[in-house]
PDB file of C-alpha atoms in Angstrom:
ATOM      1  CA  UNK A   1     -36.572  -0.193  34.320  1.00  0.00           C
ATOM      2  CA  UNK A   2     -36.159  -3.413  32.194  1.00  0.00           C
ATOM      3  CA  UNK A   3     -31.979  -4.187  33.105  1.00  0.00           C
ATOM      4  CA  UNK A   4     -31.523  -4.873  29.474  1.00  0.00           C
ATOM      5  CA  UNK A   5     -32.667  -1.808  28.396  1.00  0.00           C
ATOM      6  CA  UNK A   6     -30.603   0.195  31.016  1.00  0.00           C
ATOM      7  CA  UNK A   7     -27.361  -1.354  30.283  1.00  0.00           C
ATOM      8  CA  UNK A   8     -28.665  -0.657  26.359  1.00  0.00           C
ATOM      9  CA  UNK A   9     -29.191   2.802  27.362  1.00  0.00           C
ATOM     10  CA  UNK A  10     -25.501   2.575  28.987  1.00  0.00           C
ATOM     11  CA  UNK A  11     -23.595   1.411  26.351  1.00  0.00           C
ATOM     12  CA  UNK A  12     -25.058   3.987  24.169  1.00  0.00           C
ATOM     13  CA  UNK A  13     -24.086   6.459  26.418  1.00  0.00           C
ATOM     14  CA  UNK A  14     -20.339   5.111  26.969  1.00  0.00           C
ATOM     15  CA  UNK A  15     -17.755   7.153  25.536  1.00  0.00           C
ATOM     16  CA  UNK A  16     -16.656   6.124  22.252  1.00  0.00           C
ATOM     17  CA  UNK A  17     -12.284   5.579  21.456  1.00  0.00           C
ATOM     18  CA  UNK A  18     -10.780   8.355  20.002  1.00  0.00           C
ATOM     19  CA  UNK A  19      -9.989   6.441  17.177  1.00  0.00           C
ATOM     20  CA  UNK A  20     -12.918   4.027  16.621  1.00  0.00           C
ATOM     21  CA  UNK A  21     -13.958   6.435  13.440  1.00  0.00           C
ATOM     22  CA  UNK A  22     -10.362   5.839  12.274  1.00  0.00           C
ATOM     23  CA  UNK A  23      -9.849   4.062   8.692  1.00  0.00           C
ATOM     24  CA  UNK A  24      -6.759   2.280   7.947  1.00  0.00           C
ATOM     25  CA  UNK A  25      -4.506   3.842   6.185  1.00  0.00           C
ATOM     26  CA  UNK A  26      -2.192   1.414   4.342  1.00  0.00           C
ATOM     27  CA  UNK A  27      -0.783   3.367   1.974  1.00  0.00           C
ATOM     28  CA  UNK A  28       0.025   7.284   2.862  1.00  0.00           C
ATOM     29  CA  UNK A  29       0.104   9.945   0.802  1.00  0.00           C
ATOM     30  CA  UNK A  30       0.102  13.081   2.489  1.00  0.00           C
ATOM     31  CA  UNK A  31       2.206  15.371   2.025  1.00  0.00           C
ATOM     32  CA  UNK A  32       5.719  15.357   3.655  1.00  0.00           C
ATOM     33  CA  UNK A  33       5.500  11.716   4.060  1.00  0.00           C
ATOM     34  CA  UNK A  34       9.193  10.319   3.436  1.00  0.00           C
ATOM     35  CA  UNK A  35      10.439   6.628   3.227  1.00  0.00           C
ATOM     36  CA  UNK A  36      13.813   5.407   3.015  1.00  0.00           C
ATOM     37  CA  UNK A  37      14.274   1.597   1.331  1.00  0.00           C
ATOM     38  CA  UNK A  38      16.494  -0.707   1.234  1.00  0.00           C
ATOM     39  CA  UNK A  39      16.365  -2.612  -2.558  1.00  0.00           C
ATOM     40  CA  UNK A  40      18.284  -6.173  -3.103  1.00  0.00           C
ATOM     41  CA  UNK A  41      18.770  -7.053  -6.358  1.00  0.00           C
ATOM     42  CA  UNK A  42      20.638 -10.296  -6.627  1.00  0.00           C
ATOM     43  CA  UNK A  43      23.153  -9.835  -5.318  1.00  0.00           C
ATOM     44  CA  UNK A  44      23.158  -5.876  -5.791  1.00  0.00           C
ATOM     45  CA  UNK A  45      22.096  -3.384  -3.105  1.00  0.00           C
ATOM     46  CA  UNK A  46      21.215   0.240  -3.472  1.00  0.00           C
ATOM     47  CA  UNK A  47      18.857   2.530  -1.411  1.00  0.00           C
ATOM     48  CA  UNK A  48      15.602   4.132  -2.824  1.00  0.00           C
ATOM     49  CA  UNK A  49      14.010   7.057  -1.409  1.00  0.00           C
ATOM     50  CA  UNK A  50      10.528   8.634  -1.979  1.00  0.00           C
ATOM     51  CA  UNK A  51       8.889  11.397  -0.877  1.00  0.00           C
ATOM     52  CA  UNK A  52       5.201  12.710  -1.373  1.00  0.00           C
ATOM     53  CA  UNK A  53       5.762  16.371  -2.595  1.00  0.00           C
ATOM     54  CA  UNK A  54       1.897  17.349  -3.313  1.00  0.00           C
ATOM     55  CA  UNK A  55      -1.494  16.157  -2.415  1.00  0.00           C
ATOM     56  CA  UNK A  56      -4.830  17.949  -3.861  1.00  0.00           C
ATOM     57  CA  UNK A  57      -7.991  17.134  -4.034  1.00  0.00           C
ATOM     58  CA  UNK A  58      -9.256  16.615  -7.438  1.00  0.00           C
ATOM     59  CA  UNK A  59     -12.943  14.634  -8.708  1.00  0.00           C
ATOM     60  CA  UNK A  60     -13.833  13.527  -5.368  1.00  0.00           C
ATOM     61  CA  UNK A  61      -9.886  11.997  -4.305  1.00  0.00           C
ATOM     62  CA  UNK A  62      -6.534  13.574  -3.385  1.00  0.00           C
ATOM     63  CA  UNK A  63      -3.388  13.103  -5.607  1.00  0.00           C
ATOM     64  CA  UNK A  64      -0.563  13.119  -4.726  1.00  0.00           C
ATOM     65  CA  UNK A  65       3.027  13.392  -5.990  1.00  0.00           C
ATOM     66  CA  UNK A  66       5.489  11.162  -5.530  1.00  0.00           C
ATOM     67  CA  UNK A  67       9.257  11.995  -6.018  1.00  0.00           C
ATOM     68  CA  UNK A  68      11.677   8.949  -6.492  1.00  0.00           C
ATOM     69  CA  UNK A  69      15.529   9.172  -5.177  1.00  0.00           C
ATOM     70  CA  UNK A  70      16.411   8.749  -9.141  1.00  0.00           C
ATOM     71  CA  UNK A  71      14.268  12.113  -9.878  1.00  0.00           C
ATOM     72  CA  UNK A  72      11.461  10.060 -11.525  1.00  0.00           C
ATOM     73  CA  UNK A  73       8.141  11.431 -10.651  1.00  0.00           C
ATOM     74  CA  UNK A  74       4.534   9.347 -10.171  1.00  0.00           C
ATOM     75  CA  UNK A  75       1.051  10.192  -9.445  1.00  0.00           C
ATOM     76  CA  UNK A  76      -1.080   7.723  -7.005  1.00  0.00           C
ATOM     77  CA  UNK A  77      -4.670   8.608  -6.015  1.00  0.00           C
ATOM     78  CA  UNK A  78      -6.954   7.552  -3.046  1.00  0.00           C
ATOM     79  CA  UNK A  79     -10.154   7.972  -1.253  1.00  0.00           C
ATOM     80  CA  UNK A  80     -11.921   6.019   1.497  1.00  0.00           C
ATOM     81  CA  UNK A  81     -12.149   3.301  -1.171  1.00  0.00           C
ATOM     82  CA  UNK A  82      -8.446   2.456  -1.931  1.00  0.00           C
ATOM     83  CA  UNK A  83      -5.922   3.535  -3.602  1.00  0.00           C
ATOM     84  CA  UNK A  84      -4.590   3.960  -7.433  1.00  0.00           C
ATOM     85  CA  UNK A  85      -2.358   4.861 -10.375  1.00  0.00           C
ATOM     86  CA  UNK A  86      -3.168   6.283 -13.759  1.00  0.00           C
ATOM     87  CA  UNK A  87      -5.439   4.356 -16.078  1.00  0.00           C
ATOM     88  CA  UNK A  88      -4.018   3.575 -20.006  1.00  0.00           C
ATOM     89  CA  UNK A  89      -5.139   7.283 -20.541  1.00  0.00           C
ATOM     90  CA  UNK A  90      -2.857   8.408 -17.571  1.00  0.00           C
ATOM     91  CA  UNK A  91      -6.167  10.172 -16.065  1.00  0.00           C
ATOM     92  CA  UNK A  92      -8.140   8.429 -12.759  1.00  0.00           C
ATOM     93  CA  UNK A  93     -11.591   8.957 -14.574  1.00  0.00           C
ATOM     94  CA  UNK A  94     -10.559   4.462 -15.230  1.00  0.00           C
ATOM     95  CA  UNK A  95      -7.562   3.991 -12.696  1.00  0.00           C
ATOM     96  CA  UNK A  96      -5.927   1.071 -11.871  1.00  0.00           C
ATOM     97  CA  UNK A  97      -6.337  -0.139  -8.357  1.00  0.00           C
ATOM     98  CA  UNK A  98      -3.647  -0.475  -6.458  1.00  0.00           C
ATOM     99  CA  UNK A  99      -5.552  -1.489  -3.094  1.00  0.00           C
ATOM    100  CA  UNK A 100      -9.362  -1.478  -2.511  1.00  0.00           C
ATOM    101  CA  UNK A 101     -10.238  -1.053   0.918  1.00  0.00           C
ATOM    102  CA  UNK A 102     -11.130  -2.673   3.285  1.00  0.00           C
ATOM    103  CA  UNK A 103      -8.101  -5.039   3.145  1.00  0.00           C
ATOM    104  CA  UNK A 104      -9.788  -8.135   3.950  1.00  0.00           C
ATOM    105  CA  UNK A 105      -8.374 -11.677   3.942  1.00  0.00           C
ATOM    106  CA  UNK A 106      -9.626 -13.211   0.759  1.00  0.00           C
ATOM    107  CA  UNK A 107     -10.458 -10.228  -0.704  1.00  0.00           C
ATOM    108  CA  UNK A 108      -9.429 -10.327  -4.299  1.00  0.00           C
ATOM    109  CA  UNK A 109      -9.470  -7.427  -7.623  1.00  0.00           C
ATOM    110  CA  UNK A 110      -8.098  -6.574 -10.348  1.00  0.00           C
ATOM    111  CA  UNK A 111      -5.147  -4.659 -10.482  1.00  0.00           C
ATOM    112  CA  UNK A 112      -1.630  -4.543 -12.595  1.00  0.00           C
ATOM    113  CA  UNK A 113       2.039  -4.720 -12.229  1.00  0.00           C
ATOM    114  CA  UNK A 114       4.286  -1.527 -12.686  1.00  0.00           C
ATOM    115  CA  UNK A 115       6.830  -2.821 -14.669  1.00  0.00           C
ATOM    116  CA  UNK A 116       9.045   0.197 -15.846  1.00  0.00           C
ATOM    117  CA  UNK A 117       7.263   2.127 -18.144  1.00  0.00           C
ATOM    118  CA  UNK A 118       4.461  -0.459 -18.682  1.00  0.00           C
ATOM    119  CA  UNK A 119       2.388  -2.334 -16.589  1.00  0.00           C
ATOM    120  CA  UNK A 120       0.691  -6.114 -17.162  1.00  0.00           C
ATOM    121  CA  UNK A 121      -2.591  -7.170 -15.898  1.00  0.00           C
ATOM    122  CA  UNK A 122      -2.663  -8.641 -12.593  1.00  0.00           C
ATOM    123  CA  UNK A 123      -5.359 -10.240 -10.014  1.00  0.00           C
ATOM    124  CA  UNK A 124      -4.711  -8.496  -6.387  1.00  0.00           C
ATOM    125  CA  UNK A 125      -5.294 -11.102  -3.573  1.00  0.00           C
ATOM    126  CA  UNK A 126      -5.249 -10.177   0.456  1.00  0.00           C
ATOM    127  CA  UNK A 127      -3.948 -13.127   2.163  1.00  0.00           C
ATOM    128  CA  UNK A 128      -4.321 -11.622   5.577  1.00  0.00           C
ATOM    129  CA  UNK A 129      -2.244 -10.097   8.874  1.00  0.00           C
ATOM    130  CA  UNK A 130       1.202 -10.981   9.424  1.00  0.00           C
ATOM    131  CA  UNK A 131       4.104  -9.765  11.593  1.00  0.00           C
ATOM    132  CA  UNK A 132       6.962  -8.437   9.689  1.00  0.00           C
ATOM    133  CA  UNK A 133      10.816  -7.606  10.697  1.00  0.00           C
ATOM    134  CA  UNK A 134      12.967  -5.114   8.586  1.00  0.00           C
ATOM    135  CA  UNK A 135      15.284  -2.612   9.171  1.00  0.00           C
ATOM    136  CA  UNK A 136      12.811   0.261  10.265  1.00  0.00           C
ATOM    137  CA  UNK A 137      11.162  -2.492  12.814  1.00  0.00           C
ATOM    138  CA  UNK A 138       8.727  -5.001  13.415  1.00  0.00           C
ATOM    139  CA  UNK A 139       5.199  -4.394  11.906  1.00  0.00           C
ATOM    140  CA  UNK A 140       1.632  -6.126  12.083  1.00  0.00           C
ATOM    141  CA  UNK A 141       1.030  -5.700   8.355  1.00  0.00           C
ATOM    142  CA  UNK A 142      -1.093  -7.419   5.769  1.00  0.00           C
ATOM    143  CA  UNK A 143       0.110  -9.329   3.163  1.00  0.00           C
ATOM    144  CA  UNK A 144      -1.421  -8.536  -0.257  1.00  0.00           C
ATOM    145  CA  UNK A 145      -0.085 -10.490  -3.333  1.00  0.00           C
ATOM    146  CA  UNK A 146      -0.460  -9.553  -7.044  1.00  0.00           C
ATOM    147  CA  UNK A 147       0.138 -12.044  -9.891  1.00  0.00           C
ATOM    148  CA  UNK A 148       1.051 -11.089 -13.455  1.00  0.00           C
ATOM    149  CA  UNK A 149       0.418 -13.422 -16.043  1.00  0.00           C
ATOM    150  CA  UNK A 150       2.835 -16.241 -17.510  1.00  0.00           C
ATOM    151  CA  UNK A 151       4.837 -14.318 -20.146  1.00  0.00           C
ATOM    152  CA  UNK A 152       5.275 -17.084 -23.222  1.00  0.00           C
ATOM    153  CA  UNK A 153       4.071 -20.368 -21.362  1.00  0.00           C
ATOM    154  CA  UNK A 154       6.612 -19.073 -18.387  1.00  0.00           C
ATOM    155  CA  UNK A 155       6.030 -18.971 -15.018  1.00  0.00           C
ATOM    156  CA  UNK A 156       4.124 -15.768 -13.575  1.00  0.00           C
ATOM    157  CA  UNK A 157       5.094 -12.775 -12.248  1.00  0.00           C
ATOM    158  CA  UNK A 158       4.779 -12.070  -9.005  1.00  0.00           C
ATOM    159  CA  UNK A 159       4.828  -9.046  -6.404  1.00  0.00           C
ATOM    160  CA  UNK A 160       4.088  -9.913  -2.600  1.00  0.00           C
ATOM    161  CA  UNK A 161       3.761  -6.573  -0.491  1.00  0.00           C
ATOM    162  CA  UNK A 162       3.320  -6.250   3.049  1.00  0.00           C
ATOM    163  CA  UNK A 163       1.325  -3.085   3.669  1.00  0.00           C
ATOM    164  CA  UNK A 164       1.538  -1.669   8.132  1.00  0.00           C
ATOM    165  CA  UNK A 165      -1.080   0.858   8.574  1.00  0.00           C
ATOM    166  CA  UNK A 166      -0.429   4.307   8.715  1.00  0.00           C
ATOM    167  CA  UNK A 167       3.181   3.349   7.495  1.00  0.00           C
ATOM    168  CA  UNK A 168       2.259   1.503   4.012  1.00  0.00           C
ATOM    169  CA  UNK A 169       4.975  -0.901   2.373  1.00  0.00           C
ATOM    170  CA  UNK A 170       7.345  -1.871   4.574  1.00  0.00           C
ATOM    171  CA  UNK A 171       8.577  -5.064   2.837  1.00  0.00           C
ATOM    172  CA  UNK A 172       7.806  -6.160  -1.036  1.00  0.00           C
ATOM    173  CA  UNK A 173       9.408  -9.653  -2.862  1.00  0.00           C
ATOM    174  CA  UNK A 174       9.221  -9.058  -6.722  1.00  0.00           C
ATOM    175  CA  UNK A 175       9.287 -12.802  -7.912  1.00  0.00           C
ATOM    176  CA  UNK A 176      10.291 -12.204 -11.999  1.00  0.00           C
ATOM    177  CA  UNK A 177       9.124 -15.425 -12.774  1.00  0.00           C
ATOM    178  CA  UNK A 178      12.666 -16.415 -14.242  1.00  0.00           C
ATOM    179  CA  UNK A 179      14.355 -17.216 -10.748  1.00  0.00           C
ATOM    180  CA  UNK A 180      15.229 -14.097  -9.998  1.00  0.00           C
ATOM    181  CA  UNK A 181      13.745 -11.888  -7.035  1.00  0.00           C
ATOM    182  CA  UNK A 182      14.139  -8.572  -5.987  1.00  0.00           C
ATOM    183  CA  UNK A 183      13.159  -7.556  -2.262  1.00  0.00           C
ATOM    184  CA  UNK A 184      12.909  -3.790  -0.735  1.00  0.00           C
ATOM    185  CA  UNK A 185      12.579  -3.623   2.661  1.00  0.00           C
ATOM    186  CA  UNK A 186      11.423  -0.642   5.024  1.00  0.00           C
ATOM    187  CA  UNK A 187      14.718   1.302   6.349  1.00  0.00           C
ATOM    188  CA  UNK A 188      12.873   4.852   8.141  1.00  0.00           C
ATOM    189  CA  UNK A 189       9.673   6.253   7.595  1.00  0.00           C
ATOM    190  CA  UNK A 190       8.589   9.698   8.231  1.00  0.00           C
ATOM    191  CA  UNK A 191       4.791  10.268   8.601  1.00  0.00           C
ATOM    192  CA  UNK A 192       3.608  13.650   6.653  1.00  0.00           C
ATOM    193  CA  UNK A 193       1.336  16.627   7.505  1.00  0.00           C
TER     194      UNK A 193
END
């Protein structure tokens, strides 16, 4: 027999990793998945919890529902293409994308910035694999950055947000455009069910 084709034949008939059908998961949302954060505001520092309290599937995704420490409530969607939140019509039938998958460096969409009750356009830009220390630990993550337009001939807004598979944000720099930043960083993480 030909050697190529027997160590073809071979390598077909290796074993394949337990996890080489696994898809990165930067952003979980199953349920029972806790995180504890650590915001600094300034020079202001609180804590922010969230917790996912429900995940269904609905039109071909799973939503899930996101309790905040403050009591506020959110909805984020995903599927094997990304990730997002509510559309203008607060339905995912036009959602905004929060990440689309895979996260490759360069890879760029459009997206917007949650700010309070509204959000602003925004262009989503992977700039690739990092490693990042916070409180929780030291993560291999990858650094995705989303830029708001100027606001009145201002500088832009800004959100940089380092995403660790299977954990999801462990560090984020909101960059207000005015000087001031904000930065939450990753204090525990509890994976869900």
């Amino acid at each position: 027999m030909n050697p190529v084709l027997l160590a073809a034949a071979f390598a077909l008939a290796a074993p394949v990793p337990r996890d080489a059908d696994k898809k990165a998961d930067y952003f979980p949302l199953r349920k029972g998945t806790a995180c504890a954060f650590r915001v600094t505001d300034g020079q202001a520092t609180h804590d922010l919890s969230i917790e996912v309290t429900a995940a269904e599937a609905k039109g071909g995704r799973t939503v899930s529902t996101l309790k905040y420490s403050g009591g506020s409530v959110e909805e984020l969607a995903f599927d094997a293409a990304g990730v997002y939140r509510p559309g203008a019509d607060g339905t995912f039938d036009k959602p905004v994308v929060v990440l689309r998958y895979p996260l490759t460096a360069g890879a760029t969409w459009e997206s917007a910035l949650p700010l309070g009750s509204d959000s602003v356009a925004a262009t989503a830009t992977v700039e690739g694999v990092v490693e990042v220390e916070v409180p929780a630990g030291k993560y291999k993550a990858v650094c995705v950055r989303f830029v708001g337009p100027a606001a009145d001939g201002g500088p832009a807004t800004t959100i940089s947000a380092w995403y660790a598979d299977g954990v999801g944000v462990v560090k984020q720099v909101f960059d207000h455009g005015n000087g001031n930043t904000s930065t939450l960083e990753l204090m525990k993480f509890t994976p869900g069910k």
